[in-house]
Short mmCIF file of C-alpha atoms and ligand atoms in Angstrom, two decimals:
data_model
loop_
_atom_site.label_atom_id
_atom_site.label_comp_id
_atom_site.label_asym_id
_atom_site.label_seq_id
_atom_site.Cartn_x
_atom_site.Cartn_y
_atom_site.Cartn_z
CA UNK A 1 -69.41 -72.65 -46.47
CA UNK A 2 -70.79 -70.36 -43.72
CA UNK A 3 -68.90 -67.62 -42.61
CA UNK A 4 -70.27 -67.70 -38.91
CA UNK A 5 -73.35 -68.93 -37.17
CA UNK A 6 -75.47 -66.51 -35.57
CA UNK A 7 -78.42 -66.89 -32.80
CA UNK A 8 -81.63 -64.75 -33.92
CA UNK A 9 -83.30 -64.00 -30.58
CA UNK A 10 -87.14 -62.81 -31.85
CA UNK A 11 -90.29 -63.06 -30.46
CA UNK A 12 -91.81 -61.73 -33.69
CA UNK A 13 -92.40 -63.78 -35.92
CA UNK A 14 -92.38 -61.60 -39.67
CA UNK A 15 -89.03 -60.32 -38.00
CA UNK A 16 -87.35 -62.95 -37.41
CA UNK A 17 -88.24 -64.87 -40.65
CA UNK A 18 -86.58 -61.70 -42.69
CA UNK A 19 -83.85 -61.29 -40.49
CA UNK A 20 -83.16 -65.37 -41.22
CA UNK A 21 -83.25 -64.40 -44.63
CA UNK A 22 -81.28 -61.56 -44.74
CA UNK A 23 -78.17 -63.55 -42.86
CA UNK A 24 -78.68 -66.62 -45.11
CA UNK A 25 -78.36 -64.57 -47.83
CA UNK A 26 -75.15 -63.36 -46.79
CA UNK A 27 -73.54 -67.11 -46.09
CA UNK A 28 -74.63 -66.97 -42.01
CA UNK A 29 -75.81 -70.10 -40.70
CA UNK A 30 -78.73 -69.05 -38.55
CA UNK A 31 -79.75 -70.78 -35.50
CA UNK A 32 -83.59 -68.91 -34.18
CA UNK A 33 -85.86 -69.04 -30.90
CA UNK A 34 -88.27 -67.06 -29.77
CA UNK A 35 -87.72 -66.61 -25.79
CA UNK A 36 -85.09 -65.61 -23.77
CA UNK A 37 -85.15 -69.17 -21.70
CA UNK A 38 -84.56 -70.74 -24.87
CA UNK A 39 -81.72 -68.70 -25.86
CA UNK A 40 -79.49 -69.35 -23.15
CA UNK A 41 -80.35 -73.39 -24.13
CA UNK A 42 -79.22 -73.14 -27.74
CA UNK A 43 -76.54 -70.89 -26.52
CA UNK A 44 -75.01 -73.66 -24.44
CA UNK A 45 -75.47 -75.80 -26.60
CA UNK A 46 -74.20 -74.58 -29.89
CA UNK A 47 -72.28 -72.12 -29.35
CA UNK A 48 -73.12 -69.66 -31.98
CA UNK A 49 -70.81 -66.85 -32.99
CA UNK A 50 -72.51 -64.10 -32.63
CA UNK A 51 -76.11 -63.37 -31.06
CA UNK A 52 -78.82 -60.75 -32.46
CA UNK A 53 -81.07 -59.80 -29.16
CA UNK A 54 -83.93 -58.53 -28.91
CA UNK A 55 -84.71 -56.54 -25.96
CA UNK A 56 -88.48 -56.95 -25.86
CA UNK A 57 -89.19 -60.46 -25.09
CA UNK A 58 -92.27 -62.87 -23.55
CA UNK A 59 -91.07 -64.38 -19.95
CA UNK A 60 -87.73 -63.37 -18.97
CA UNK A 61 -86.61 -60.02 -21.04
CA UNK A 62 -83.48 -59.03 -23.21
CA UNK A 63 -82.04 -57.65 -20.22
CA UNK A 64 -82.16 -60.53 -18.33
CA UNK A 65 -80.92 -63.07 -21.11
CA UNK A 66 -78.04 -60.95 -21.58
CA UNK A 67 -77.33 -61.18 -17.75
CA UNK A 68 -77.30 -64.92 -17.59
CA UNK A 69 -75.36 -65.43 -21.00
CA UNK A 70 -72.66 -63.49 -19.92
CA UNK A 71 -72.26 -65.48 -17.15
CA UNK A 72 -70.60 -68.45 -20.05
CA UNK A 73 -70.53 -66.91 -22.89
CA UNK A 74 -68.15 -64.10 -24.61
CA UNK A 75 -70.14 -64.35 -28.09
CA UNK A 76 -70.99 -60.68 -29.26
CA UNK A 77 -74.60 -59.73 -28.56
CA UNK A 78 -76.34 -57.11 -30.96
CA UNK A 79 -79.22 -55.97 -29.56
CA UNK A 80 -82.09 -54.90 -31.02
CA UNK A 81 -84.29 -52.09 -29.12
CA UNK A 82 -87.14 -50.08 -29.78
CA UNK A 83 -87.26 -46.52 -31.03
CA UNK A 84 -86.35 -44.01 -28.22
CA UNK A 85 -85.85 -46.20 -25.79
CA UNK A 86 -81.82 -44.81 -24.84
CA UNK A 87 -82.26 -45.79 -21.65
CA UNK A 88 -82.44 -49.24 -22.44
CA UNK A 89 -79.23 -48.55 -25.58
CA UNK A 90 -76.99 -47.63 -22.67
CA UNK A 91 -78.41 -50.55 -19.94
CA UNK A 92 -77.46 -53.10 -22.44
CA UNK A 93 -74.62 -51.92 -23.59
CA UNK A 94 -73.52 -51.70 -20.23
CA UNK A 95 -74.39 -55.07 -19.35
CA UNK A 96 -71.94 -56.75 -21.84
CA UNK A 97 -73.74 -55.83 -25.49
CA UNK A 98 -71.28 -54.90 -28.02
CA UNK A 99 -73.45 -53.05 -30.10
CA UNK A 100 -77.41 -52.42 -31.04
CA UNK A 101 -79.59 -51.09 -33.53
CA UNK A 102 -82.63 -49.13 -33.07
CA UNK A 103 -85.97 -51.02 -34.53
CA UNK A 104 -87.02 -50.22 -37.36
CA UNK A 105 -83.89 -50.54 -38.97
CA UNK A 106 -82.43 -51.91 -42.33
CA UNK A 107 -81.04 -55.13 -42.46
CA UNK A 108 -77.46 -54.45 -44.26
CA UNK A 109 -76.86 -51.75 -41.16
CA UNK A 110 -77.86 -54.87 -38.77
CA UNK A 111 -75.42 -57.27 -40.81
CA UNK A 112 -72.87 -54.86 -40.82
CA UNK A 113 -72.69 -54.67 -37.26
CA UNK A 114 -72.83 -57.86 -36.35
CA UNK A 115 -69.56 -58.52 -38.66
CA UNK A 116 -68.28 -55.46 -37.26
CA UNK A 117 -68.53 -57.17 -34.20
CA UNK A 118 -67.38 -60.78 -35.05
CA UNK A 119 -63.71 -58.78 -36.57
CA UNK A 120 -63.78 -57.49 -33.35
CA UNK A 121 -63.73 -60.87 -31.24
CA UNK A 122 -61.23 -62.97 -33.30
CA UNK A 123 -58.60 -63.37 -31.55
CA UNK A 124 -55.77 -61.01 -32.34
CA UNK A 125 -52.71 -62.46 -30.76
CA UNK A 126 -50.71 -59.75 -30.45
CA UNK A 127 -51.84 -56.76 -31.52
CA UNK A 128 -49.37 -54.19 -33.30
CA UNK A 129 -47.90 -51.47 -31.04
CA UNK A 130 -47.92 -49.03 -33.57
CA UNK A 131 -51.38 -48.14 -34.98
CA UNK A 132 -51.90 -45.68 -37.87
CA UNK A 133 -54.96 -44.25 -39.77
CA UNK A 134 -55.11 -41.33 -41.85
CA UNK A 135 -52.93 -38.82 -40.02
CA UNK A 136 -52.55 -40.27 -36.92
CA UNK A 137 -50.36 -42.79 -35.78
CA UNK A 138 -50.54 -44.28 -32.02
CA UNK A 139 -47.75 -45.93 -30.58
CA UNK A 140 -49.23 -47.78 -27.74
CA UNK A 141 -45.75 -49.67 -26.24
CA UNK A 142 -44.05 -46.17 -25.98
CA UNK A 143 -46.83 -44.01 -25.50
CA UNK A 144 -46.35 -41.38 -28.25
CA UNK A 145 -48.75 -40.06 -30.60
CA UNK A 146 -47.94 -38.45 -34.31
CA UNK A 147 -50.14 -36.43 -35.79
CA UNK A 148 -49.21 -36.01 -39.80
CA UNK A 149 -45.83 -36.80 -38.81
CA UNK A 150 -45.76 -34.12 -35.76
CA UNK A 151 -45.44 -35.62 -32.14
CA UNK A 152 -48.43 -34.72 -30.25
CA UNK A 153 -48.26 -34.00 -26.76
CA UNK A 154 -51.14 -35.42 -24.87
CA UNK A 155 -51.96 -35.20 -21.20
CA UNK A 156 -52.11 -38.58 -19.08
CA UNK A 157 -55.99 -38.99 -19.05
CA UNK A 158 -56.18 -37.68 -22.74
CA UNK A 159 -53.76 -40.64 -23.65
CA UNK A 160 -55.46 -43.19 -21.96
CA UNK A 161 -59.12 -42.30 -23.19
CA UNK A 162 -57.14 -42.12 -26.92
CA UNK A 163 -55.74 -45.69 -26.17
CA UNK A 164 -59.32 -47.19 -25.12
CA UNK A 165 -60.34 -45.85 -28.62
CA UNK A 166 -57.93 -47.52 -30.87
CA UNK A 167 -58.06 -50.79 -28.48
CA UNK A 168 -61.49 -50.29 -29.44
CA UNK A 169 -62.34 -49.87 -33.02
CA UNK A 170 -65.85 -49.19 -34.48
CA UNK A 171 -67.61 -50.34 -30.82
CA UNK A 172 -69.41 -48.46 -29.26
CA UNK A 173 -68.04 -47.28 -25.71
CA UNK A 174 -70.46 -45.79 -23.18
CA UNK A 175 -70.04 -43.51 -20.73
CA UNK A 176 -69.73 -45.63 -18.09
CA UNK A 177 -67.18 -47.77 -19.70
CA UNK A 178 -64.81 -44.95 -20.41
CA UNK A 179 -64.93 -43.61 -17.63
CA UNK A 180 -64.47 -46.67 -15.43
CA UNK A 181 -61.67 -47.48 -17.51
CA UNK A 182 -59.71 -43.65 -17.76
CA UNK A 183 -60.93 -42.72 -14.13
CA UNK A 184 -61.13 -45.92 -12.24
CA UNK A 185 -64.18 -47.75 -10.78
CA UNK A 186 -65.84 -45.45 -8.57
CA UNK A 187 -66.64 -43.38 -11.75
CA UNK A 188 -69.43 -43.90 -14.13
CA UNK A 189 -72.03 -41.19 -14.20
CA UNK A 190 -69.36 -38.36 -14.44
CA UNK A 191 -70.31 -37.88 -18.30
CA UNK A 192 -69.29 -33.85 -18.31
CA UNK A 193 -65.48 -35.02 -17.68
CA UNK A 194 -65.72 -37.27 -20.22
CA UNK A 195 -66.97 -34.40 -22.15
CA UNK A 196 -64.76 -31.97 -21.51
CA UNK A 197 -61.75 -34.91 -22.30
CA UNK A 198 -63.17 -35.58 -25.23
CA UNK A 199 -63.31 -31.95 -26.36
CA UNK A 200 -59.94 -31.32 -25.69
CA UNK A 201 -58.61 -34.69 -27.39
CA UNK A 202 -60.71 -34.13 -30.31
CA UNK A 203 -59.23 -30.58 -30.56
CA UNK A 204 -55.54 -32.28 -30.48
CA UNK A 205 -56.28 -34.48 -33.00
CA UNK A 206 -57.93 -31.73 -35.26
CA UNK A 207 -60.98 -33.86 -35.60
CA UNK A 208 -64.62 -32.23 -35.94
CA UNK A 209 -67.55 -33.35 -33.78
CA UNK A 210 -69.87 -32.06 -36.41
CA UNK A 211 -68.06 -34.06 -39.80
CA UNK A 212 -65.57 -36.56 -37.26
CA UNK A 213 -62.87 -38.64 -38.79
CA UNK A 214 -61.93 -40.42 -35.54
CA UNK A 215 -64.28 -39.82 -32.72
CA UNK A 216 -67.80 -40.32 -33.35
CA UNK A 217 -70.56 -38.68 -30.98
CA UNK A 218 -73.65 -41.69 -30.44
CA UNK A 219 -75.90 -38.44 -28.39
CA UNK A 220 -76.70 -39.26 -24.66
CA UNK A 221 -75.27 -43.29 -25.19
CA UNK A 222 -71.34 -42.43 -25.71
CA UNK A 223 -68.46 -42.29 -28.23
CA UNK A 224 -67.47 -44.66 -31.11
CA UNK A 225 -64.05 -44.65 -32.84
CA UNK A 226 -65.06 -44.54 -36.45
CA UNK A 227 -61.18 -44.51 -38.17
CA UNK A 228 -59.98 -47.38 -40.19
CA UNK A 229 -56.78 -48.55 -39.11
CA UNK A 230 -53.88 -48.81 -42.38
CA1 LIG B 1 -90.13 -58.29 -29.18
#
């Protein structure tokens, strides 16, 4: 019994051949083309769970697969990019990825993500209003934050960048998402606000850029919120 299928989206060959090992391995069923054009057909027509991208493909490109497939389809893209390309991290992320790893990279961190991501887009009804991990507990419905047992008292935008981070868990959020969603839509490249929000919220919560328990620093691409719920 297969846990989920997922679309490998390769133009190399040797790559995609491990990577259909790897997931079968791990109970995926694997569905595999080599071209962007051809991933948007298999797309519409299978409906995979989950897609593994790769940016750097023949005829139409990563970016522009992503583009289209987003225009019908909510599956959660991984994309794969190559090695200091950050640009291209933050353009696809920003285009509707919910993740990526950097080429060359291991398989289990690949796999790990990808069920990272699937958790992330089952359907959870309705969500608790209270959410707790070590030390911390959120209540989103009344707006109040405990930190080991002590109410914390957080400014308006602190709150709401906390709140996109525990609506949010383990993806990674970039720049321009938080700040569209704190700030509003006419923001996006404002990144030293973000910093400086960050700073301050990471402060409140007593968390440590350098060794972080909640917030987690992805340099120049954004912030991911690393804390297991209880
Ligand atoms: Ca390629």
């Amino acid at each position: 019994m297969s846990i989920a299928t997922v679309l490998l989206v390769e133009d190399d060959d040797a790559l995609r051949r491990a990577l259909r090992m790897s997931f079968r391995a791990r109970d995926f069923d694997v569905l595999e083309v080599a071209t962007g054009e051809a991933a948007l057909t298999v797309l519409a027509d299978q409906q995979p769970d989950a897609v593994v991208l790769d940016l750097g493909l023949p005829g139409i490109d990563g970016f522009e697969t992503l583009r289209r497939l987003r225009t019908y389809s909510t599956a959660p893209v991984i994309v794969l990019s190559a090695r200091d390309h950050q640009r291209d991290k933050v353009d696809a992320l920003d285009a509707g990825a919910d993740d990526y790893v950097t080429k060359p990279f291991d398989p289990e961190e690949l796999l790990a993500r990808v069920r990272a991501a699937l958790r992330r887009a089952s359907p959870v009804p309705t969500g608790p209003a209270v959410l707790r991990f070590p030390g911390l507990e959120v209540d989103l419905a009344s707006r109040s934050v405990r930190r080991d047992g002590e109410s914390l008292h957080l400014t308006k935008t602190e709150l709401e960048l906390l709140e996109q981070f525990v609506r949010n868990p383990g993806k990674l959020l970039t720049h321009q998402f938080l700040l569209r969603a704190v700030w509003g839509p006419g923001y996006g490249s404002e990144s030293n606000y973000l910093r400086v929000y960050v700073r301050q919220l990471r402060r409140k919560l007593g968390d440590d850029a350098a060794q972080p328990r909640f917030i987690l620093t992805e340099s120049g691409i954004g912030y991911r919120w690393i804390a297991e719920s209880e």
